[in-house]
Amino acid sequence: MTDWSVIFCGTRKSGLARGMRAKRSVGGHFAGLPRFRVEVIVPRAAKARSAQQAARREEILKAALGVFAEHGFEAARLDDVAQRAGVAKGTLYLYFTDKTALFEEIVRTAASPLIERLSAMSEAPDVPAPLVLSAFLELFRTEVLGTDRKLILRLIMTEGPRFPHIAAFYHREVVSRGLAFMRKVIARGIARGELRPSALEQFPQLVMAPALLALLWDGLFQKLDPIDIAGLFKAHLALITAPTHPVSQKEP
């Protein structure tokens, strides 16, 4: 009787079984054939191709962000993205179906690491709420204002009114999730007496209000009238995180 596992193993160098290895399993035959299991071997060439594809995808996203930031969502052309990324226009469609899908992937790629960090911060039960809110703002200062991520926010603010679908996408993927984390931290802080009951419960957006001011100021006035962003955030937190029982001052 033909041992099919031998045929698989014996033809590894042929096109039929390249990249696969068959092993005879214990337990006899099934339907007249020996049972075997097939293990997929990922060759080095495949790994190299995967790394190249990931690098190319990253270059496309970087180029696309530059084009969107310079020309806006409507005027941005995929031809310009392809030229800046150094690829053929047809290559873009191997990764993204259209301009909207490309923009959405820019947002996901930029926001996902920050969303994960915000989630971890909000789930840290032993860290006082004021410190968590401070960490939220510091993350914005360093990882948004201090990087090209700020270009995405500026694009949303300028193009969102004209293209509601990109604003809705950003709200769903970033804003709503960030607000959920802040609500959780604020509720925990109030329950522990770390924060006083206030408008923060109803308007958690107040936490990030100076972040939007900083974004606008950075783009419009920072070179004309510089402000200390870190100092601004610290002063804001002092206003919204006053203790539940303020220390009374005794007269001399």
Short mmCIF file of N, CA, C and O in Angstrom, two decimals, residues 16 25 57 131 144 156-157 170 181 186 196 206 220 229 231 248:
data_model
loop_
_atom_site.label_atom_id
_atom_site.label_comp_id
_atom_site.label_asym_id
_atom_site.label_seq_id
_atom_site.Cartn_x
_atom_site.Cartn_y
_atom_site.Cartn_z
N LEU A 16 4.58 20.79 -5.15
CA LEU A 16 3.43 20.21 -4.48
C LEU A 16 3.49 20.38 -2.98
O LEU A 16 2.51 20.71 -2.34
N SER A 25 1.22 9.78 12.01
CA SER A 25 0.69 9.79 13.36
C SER A 25 0.38 8.38 13.81
O SER A 25 0.20 7.47 13.01
N ARG A 57 3.71 49.21 4.25
CA ARG A 57 2.43 49.72 4.76
C ARG A 57 2.68 50.92 5.67
O ARG A 57 1.97 51.93 5.60
N LEU A 131 -3.87 61.55 40.02
CA LEU A 131 -2.65 61.15 39.31
C LEU A 131 -2.97 60.53 37.96
O LEU A 131 -2.23 60.72 36.98
N VAL A 144 0.88 63.21 21.60
CA VAL A 144 0.05 63.84 20.57
C VAL A 144 0.69 65.16 20.15
O VAL A 144 1.13 65.32 19.02
N ILE A 156 -9.07 66.55 11.69
CA ILE A 156 -10.44 66.28 12.13
C ILE A 156 -11.16 67.59 12.44
O ILE A 156 -12.33 67.79 12.07
N MET A 157 -10.48 68.51 13.09
CA MET A 157 -11.11 69.77 13.49
C MET A 157 -11.44 70.65 12.27
O MET A 157 -12.45 71.34 12.27
N TYR A 170 -13.75 59.13 14.03
CA TYR A 170 -12.79 59.50 15.09
C TYR A 170 -13.47 59.49 16.45
O TYR A 170 -12.87 59.04 17.44
N PHE A 181 -13.08 55.92 29.70
CA PHE A 181 -12.01 55.73 30.68
C PHE A 181 -12.04 56.84 31.73
O PHE A 181 -11.88 56.58 32.94
N ILE A 186 -13.08 59.16 37.21
CA ILE A 186 -13.74 60.22 37.97
C ILE A 186 -14.69 59.61 39.01
O ILE A 186 -14.71 60.03 40.18
N ARG A 196 -13.86 65.90 44.47
CA ARG A 196 -15.14 66.36 45.01
C ARG A 196 -16.24 66.16 43.96
O ARG A 196 -15.96 66.30 42.75
N LEU A 206 -14.31 68.10 30.44
CA LEU A 206 -13.56 69.19 31.08
C LEU A 206 -12.11 68.80 31.36
O LEU A 206 -11.23 69.66 31.38
N LEU A 220 -1.38 77.92 16.14
CA LEU A 220 -1.63 79.30 15.74
C LEU A 220 -0.70 80.33 16.39
O LEU A 220 -0.23 81.26 15.73
N ILE A 229 3.01 74.44 28.20
CA ILE A 229 1.89 73.49 28.12
C ILE A 229 1.82 72.63 29.38
O ILE A 229 0.73 72.42 29.94
N GLY A 231 2.85 73.40 32.35
CA GLY A 231 2.36 74.25 33.43
C GLY A 231 0.87 74.52 33.31
O GLY A 231 0.15 74.57 34.32
N SER A 248 -8.94 74.15 56.28
CA SER A 248 -9.33 75.51 56.69
C SER A 248 -8.13 76.25 57.26
O SER A 248 -7.28 75.66 57.92
#
